[in-house]
Structures are given as structure tokens and as C-alpha cells.
């Protein structure tokens, strides 16, 4: 976790939002991964990556529209693709 995001991820607002999002996904499909639909979700992922400039914007950090409930393998694949993309762009 990035240093600038620690306060946000430890906040009551995030914990409440995260719990509400998971509960909503459980009502929709039993809490399955929103990407593969094969495994139970493991992490609430922000579609738009959090940055120092948007971390204080609740329209990004706490909006259900910017969240996905994904399983660990799908999350790890997303992060790996993102890291590889950034590495290629800076090379």
C-alpha cells in the first residue's frame, strides 16, 4: 500500500463503504468475482487507481461506480498488467 493511501484505507469511511459494497455484491451474485465470475471476491478494487491528487475525492474513493469486487487471482493479474504497462511506457 502506498504511503499516501494508508490514512484512507484505515478510515471508517472506507471500511463502511467497503463493507456496503461487498454486501451489495453478495445480494447481486453471492459475492462472486466481477471479472471471472468463477471465484468468490477477495478484494474491493478501485477501477481508477488512487493517487495523491484524487485520494481526497469521495467521488473516486468511495463511489460504487469506481469499485469492483474481485478474486485474488484476477486482482493479481490486473496489478501485474498495470505494472508491466507502466514499466514498458517508462522504458
Short mmCIF file of N, CA and C in Angstrom, two decimals:
data_model
loop_
_atom_site.label_atom_id
_atom_site.label_comp_id
_atom_site.label_asym_id
_atom_site.label_seq_id
_atom_site.Cartn_x
_atom_site.Cartn_y
_atom_site.Cartn_z
N UNK A 1 0.85 -1.18 0.00
CA UNK A 1 0.00 0.00 0.00
C UNK A 1 0.89 1.24 0.00
N UNK A 2 0.52 2.17 -0.85
CA UNK A 2 1.29 3.42 -0.95
C UNK A 2 1.11 4.24 0.33
N UNK A 3 2.15 4.93 0.71
CA UNK A 3 2.14 5.71 1.96
C UNK A 3 1.00 6.73 1.98
N UNK A 4 0.76 7.41 0.85
CA UNK A 4 -0.27 8.45 0.83
C UNK A 4 -1.68 7.88 1.04
N UNK A 5 -1.87 6.58 0.81
CA UNK A 5 -3.20 5.97 0.89
C UNK A 5 -3.49 5.31 2.24
N UNK A 6 -2.50 5.19 3.09
CA UNK A 6 -2.69 4.46 4.35
C UNK A 6 -3.80 5.06 5.21
N UNK A 7 -3.83 6.35 5.33
CA UNK A 7 -4.87 7.00 6.13
C UNK A 7 -6.26 6.71 5.59
N UNK A 8 -6.39 6.76 4.25
CA UNK A 8 -7.69 6.48 3.64
C UNK A 8 -8.12 5.04 3.91
N UNK A 9 -7.25 4.08 3.65
CA UNK A 9 -7.63 2.68 3.81
C UNK A 9 -7.87 2.28 5.27
N UNK A 10 -7.37 3.07 6.19
CA UNK A 10 -7.64 2.82 7.61
C UNK A 10 -8.82 3.63 8.13
N UNK A 11 -9.46 4.40 7.28
CA UNK A 11 -10.54 5.28 7.72
C UNK A 11 -11.86 4.52 7.91
N UNK A 12 -12.69 5.06 8.78
CA UNK A 12 -14.02 4.49 9.00
C UNK A 12 -14.86 4.62 7.73
N UNK A 13 -14.68 5.70 6.98
CA UNK A 13 -15.45 5.90 5.74
C UNK A 13 -15.16 4.77 4.75
N UNK A 14 -13.88 4.42 4.56
CA UNK A 14 -13.53 3.34 3.64
C UNK A 14 -14.05 1.99 4.14
N UNK A 15 -13.87 1.72 5.41
CA UNK A 15 -14.33 0.44 5.96
C UNK A 15 -15.85 0.29 5.78
N UNK A 16 -16.59 1.38 6.01
CA UNK A 16 -18.05 1.35 5.85
C UNK A 16 -18.42 1.15 4.37
N UNK A 17 -17.77 1.88 3.49
CA UNK A 17 -18.03 1.78 2.05
C UNK A 17 -17.69 0.37 1.55
N UNK A 18 -16.54 -0.12 1.94
CA UNK A 18 -16.09 -1.45 1.52
C UNK A 18 -17.10 -2.52 1.94
N UNK A 19 -17.52 -2.46 3.19
CA UNK A 19 -18.49 -3.43 3.72
C UNK A 19 -19.81 -3.34 2.96
N UNK A 20 -20.28 -2.12 2.72
CA UNK A 20 -21.54 -1.92 2.00
C UNK A 20 -21.42 -2.45 0.57
N UNK A 21 -20.28 -2.24 -0.07
CA UNK A 21 -20.10 -2.72 -1.44
C UNK A 21 -20.10 -4.24 -1.48
N UNK A 22 -19.37 -4.85 -0.57
CA UNK A 22 -19.35 -6.32 -0.51
C UNK A 22 -20.76 -6.85 -0.27
N UNK A 23 -21.47 -6.25 0.67
CA UNK A 23 -22.85 -6.68 0.96
C UNK A 23 -23.73 -6.56 -0.28
N UNK A 24 -23.55 -5.47 -1.06
CA UNK A 24 -24.35 -5.29 -2.27
C UNK A 24 -24.02 -6.36 -3.30
N UNK A 25 -22.75 -6.72 -3.41
CA UNK A 25 -22.34 -7.76 -4.37
C UNK A 25 -22.86 -9.13 -3.94
N UNK A 26 -22.90 -9.37 -2.64
CA UNK A 26 -23.44 -10.64 -2.15
C UNK A 26 -24.91 -10.75 -2.53
N UNK A 27 -25.63 -9.65 -2.45
CA UNK A 27 -27.05 -9.65 -2.83
C UNK A 27 -27.23 -9.87 -4.34
N UNK A 28 -26.30 -9.39 -5.14
CA UNK A 28 -26.40 -9.50 -6.60
C UNK A 28 -26.08 -10.92 -7.08
N UNK A 29 -24.93 -11.43 -6.66
CA UNK A 29 -24.47 -12.72 -7.22
C UNK A 29 -23.76 -13.61 -6.21
N UNK A 30 -24.02 -13.38 -4.94
CA UNK A 30 -23.37 -14.19 -3.92
C UNK A 30 -21.95 -13.76 -3.61
N UNK A 31 -21.54 -12.61 -4.16
CA UNK A 31 -20.19 -12.10 -3.88
C UNK A 31 -19.12 -12.68 -4.79
N UNK A 32 -19.51 -13.08 -5.98
CA UNK A 32 -18.55 -13.65 -6.92
C UNK A 32 -17.68 -12.55 -7.54
N UNK A 33 -16.51 -12.95 -8.00
CA UNK A 33 -15.59 -12.03 -8.68
C UNK A 33 -16.30 -11.38 -9.86
N UNK A 34 -16.18 -10.07 -9.96
CA UNK A 34 -16.83 -9.34 -11.04
C UNK A 34 -16.10 -9.48 -12.38
N UNK A 35 -14.92 -10.06 -12.36
CA UNK A 35 -14.18 -10.24 -13.61
C UNK A 35 -14.41 -11.65 -14.17
N UNK A 36 -14.07 -12.67 -13.41
CA UNK A 36 -14.18 -14.04 -13.92
C UNK A 36 -15.50 -14.71 -13.57
N UNK A 37 -16.13 -14.29 -12.47
CA UNK A 37 -17.38 -14.90 -12.05
C UNK A 37 -17.24 -16.33 -11.57
N UNK A 38 -16.01 -16.81 -11.42
CA UNK A 38 -15.76 -18.21 -11.06
C UNK A 38 -15.40 -18.39 -9.59
N UNK A 39 -14.86 -17.36 -8.98
CA UNK A 39 -14.41 -17.46 -7.58
C UNK A 39 -15.06 -16.35 -6.77
N UNK A 40 -15.11 -16.57 -5.48
CA UNK A 40 -15.66 -15.56 -4.57
C UNK A 40 -14.70 -14.38 -4.53
N UNK A 41 -15.26 -13.17 -4.47
CA UNK A 41 -14.45 -11.96 -4.37
C UNK A 41 -13.56 -11.98 -3.14
N UNK A 42 -12.44 -11.28 -3.25
CA UNK A 42 -11.45 -11.25 -2.18
C UNK A 42 -11.10 -9.81 -1.80
N UNK A 43 -11.11 -8.92 -2.79
CA UNK A 43 -10.67 -7.55 -2.54
C UNK A 43 -11.58 -6.57 -3.28
N UNK A 44 -11.85 -5.45 -2.65
CA UNK A 44 -12.58 -4.37 -3.31
C UNK A 44 -11.53 -3.50 -3.99
N UNK A 45 -11.57 -3.48 -5.30
CA UNK A 45 -10.57 -2.82 -6.13
C UNK A 45 -11.12 -1.51 -6.69
N UNK A 46 -10.30 -0.46 -6.68
CA UNK A 46 -10.66 0.80 -7.33
C UNK A 46 -10.32 0.69 -8.81
N UNK A 47 -11.32 0.87 -9.67
CA UNK A 47 -11.09 0.83 -11.12
C UNK A 47 -10.14 1.94 -11.54
N UNK A 48 -10.41 3.16 -11.06
CA UNK A 48 -9.50 4.28 -11.29
C UNK A 48 -8.52 4.28 -10.13
N UNK A 49 -7.25 4.10 -10.43
CA UNK A 49 -6.24 4.00 -9.39
C UNK A 49 -6.21 5.25 -8.52
N UNK A 50 -6.05 5.03 -7.23
CA UNK A 50 -5.95 6.17 -6.31
C UNK A 50 -4.57 6.78 -6.41
N UNK A 51 -4.54 8.10 -6.38
CA UNK A 51 -3.30 8.86 -6.49
C UNK A 51 -3.29 9.94 -5.41
N UNK A 52 -2.15 10.56 -5.19
CA UNK A 52 -2.12 11.66 -4.22
C UNK A 52 -3.08 12.79 -4.58
N UNK A 53 -3.38 12.98 -5.86
CA UNK A 53 -4.27 14.07 -6.26
C UNK A 53 -5.75 13.72 -6.14
N UNK A 54 -6.12 12.44 -6.16
CA UNK A 54 -7.54 12.11 -6.06
C UNK A 54 -7.94 11.40 -4.77
N UNK A 55 -6.99 11.16 -3.89
CA UNK A 55 -7.27 10.40 -2.66
C UNK A 55 -8.31 11.08 -1.77
N UNK A 56 -8.45 12.38 -1.87
CA UNK A 56 -9.43 13.09 -1.03
C UNK A 56 -10.77 13.30 -1.73
N UNK A 57 -10.92 12.75 -2.93
CA UNK A 57 -12.16 12.92 -3.70
C UNK A 57 -13.08 11.72 -3.47
N UNK A 58 -14.15 11.89 -2.68
CA UNK A 58 -15.04 10.76 -2.41
C UNK A 58 -15.76 10.24 -3.65
N UNK A 59 -15.86 11.06 -4.71
CA UNK A 59 -16.46 10.59 -5.95
C UNK A 59 -15.60 9.52 -6.62
N UNK A 60 -14.35 9.46 -6.25
CA UNK A 60 -13.44 8.44 -6.77
C UNK A 60 -13.20 7.36 -5.71
N UNK A 61 -12.91 7.77 -4.49
CA UNK A 61 -12.52 6.81 -3.46
C UNK A 61 -13.67 6.00 -2.89
N UNK A 62 -14.87 6.61 -2.82
CA UNK A 62 -15.99 5.95 -2.14
C UNK A 62 -17.18 5.67 -3.05
N UNK A 63 -17.04 5.89 -4.32
CA UNK A 63 -18.14 5.68 -5.26
C UNK A 63 -18.22 4.22 -5.70
N UNK A 64 -19.40 3.63 -5.56
CA UNK A 64 -19.59 2.25 -6.03
C UNK A 64 -19.27 2.13 -7.52
N UNK A 65 -19.44 3.21 -8.28
CA UNK A 65 -19.15 3.17 -9.71
C UNK A 65 -17.67 2.95 -10.00
N UNK A 66 -16.81 3.22 -9.03
CA UNK A 66 -15.37 3.06 -9.20
C UNK A 66 -14.84 1.82 -8.50
N UNK A 67 -15.73 0.95 -8.04
CA UNK A 67 -15.31 -0.23 -7.29
C UNK A 67 -15.64 -1.51 -8.03
N UNK A 68 -14.83 -2.53 -7.77
CA UNK A 68 -15.07 -3.89 -8.27
C UNK A 68 -14.70 -4.84 -7.14
N UNK A 69 -15.50 -5.90 -6.99
CA UNK A 69 -15.19 -6.96 -6.04
C UNK A 69 -14.58 -8.09 -6.86
N UNK A 70 -13.30 -8.35 -6.64
CA UNK A 70 -12.59 -9.32 -7.48
C UNK A 70 -11.86 -10.36 -6.63
N UNK A 71 -11.65 -11.51 -7.23
CA UNK A 71 -10.89 -12.57 -6.55
C UNK A 71 -9.40 -12.23 -6.59
N UNK A 72 -8.63 -12.90 -5.77
CA UNK A 72 -7.20 -12.61 -5.69
C UNK A 72 -6.47 -12.86 -7.02
N UNK A 73 -6.72 -14.00 -7.70
CA UNK A 73 -6.01 -14.19 -8.98
C UNK A 73 -6.31 -13.09 -10.00
N UNK A 74 -7.57 -12.69 -10.12
CA UNK A 74 -7.91 -11.62 -11.08
C UNK A 74 -7.27 -10.29 -10.66
N UNK A 75 -7.28 -10.00 -9.36
CA UNK A 75 -6.66 -8.76 -8.88
C UNK A 75 -5.16 -8.78 -9.17
N UNK A 76 -4.51 -9.90 -8.85
CA UNK A 76 -3.07 -10.00 -9.10
C UNK A 76 -2.76 -9.84 -10.58
N UNK A 77 -3.60 -10.41 -11.46
CA UNK A 77 -3.40 -10.25 -12.90
C UNK A 77 -3.55 -8.80 -13.33
N UNK A 78 -4.54 -8.09 -12.77
CA UNK A 78 -4.72 -6.67 -13.11
C UNK A 78 -3.50 -5.86 -12.70
N UNK A 79 -3.02 -6.10 -11.49
CA UNK A 79 -1.87 -5.34 -10.98
C UNK A 79 -0.62 -5.66 -11.81
N UNK A 80 -0.44 -6.93 -12.16
CA UNK A 80 0.71 -7.31 -12.98
C UNK A 80 0.67 -6.63 -14.34
N UNK A 81 -0.52 -6.64 -14.98
CA UNK A 81 -0.66 -5.97 -16.29
C UNK A 81 -0.38 -4.48 -16.17
N UNK A 82 -0.90 -3.86 -15.11
CA UNK A 82 -0.68 -2.43 -14.91
C UNK A 82 0.81 -2.14 -14.70
N UNK A 83 1.46 -2.95 -13.88
CA UNK A 83 2.88 -2.75 -13.62
C UNK A 83 3.69 -2.93 -14.90
N UNK A 84 3.38 -3.96 -15.66
CA UNK A 84 4.10 -4.19 -16.93
C UNK A 84 3.87 -3.06 -17.91
N UNK A 85 2.64 -2.54 -17.96
CA UNK A 85 2.32 -1.41 -18.85
C UNK A 85 3.13 -0.17 -18.46
N UNK A 86 3.16 0.12 -17.17
CA UNK A 86 3.92 1.30 -16.71
C UNK A 86 5.40 1.12 -16.98
N UNK A 87 5.92 -0.10 -16.77
CA UNK A 87 7.34 -0.36 -17.00
C UNK A 87 7.68 -0.17 -18.47
N UNK A 88 6.82 -0.67 -19.36
CA UNK A 88 7.07 -0.52 -20.81
C UNK A 88 7.01 0.94 -21.22
N UNK A 89 6.11 1.71 -20.63
CA UNK A 89 5.95 3.12 -21.02
C UNK A 89 7.14 3.95 -20.57
N UNK A 90 7.79 3.57 -19.47
CA UNK A 90 8.90 4.37 -18.96
C UNK A 90 10.24 3.88 -19.51
N UNK A 91 10.23 2.79 -20.25
CA UNK A 91 11.49 2.25 -20.81
C UNK A 91 11.84 2.96 -22.10
#
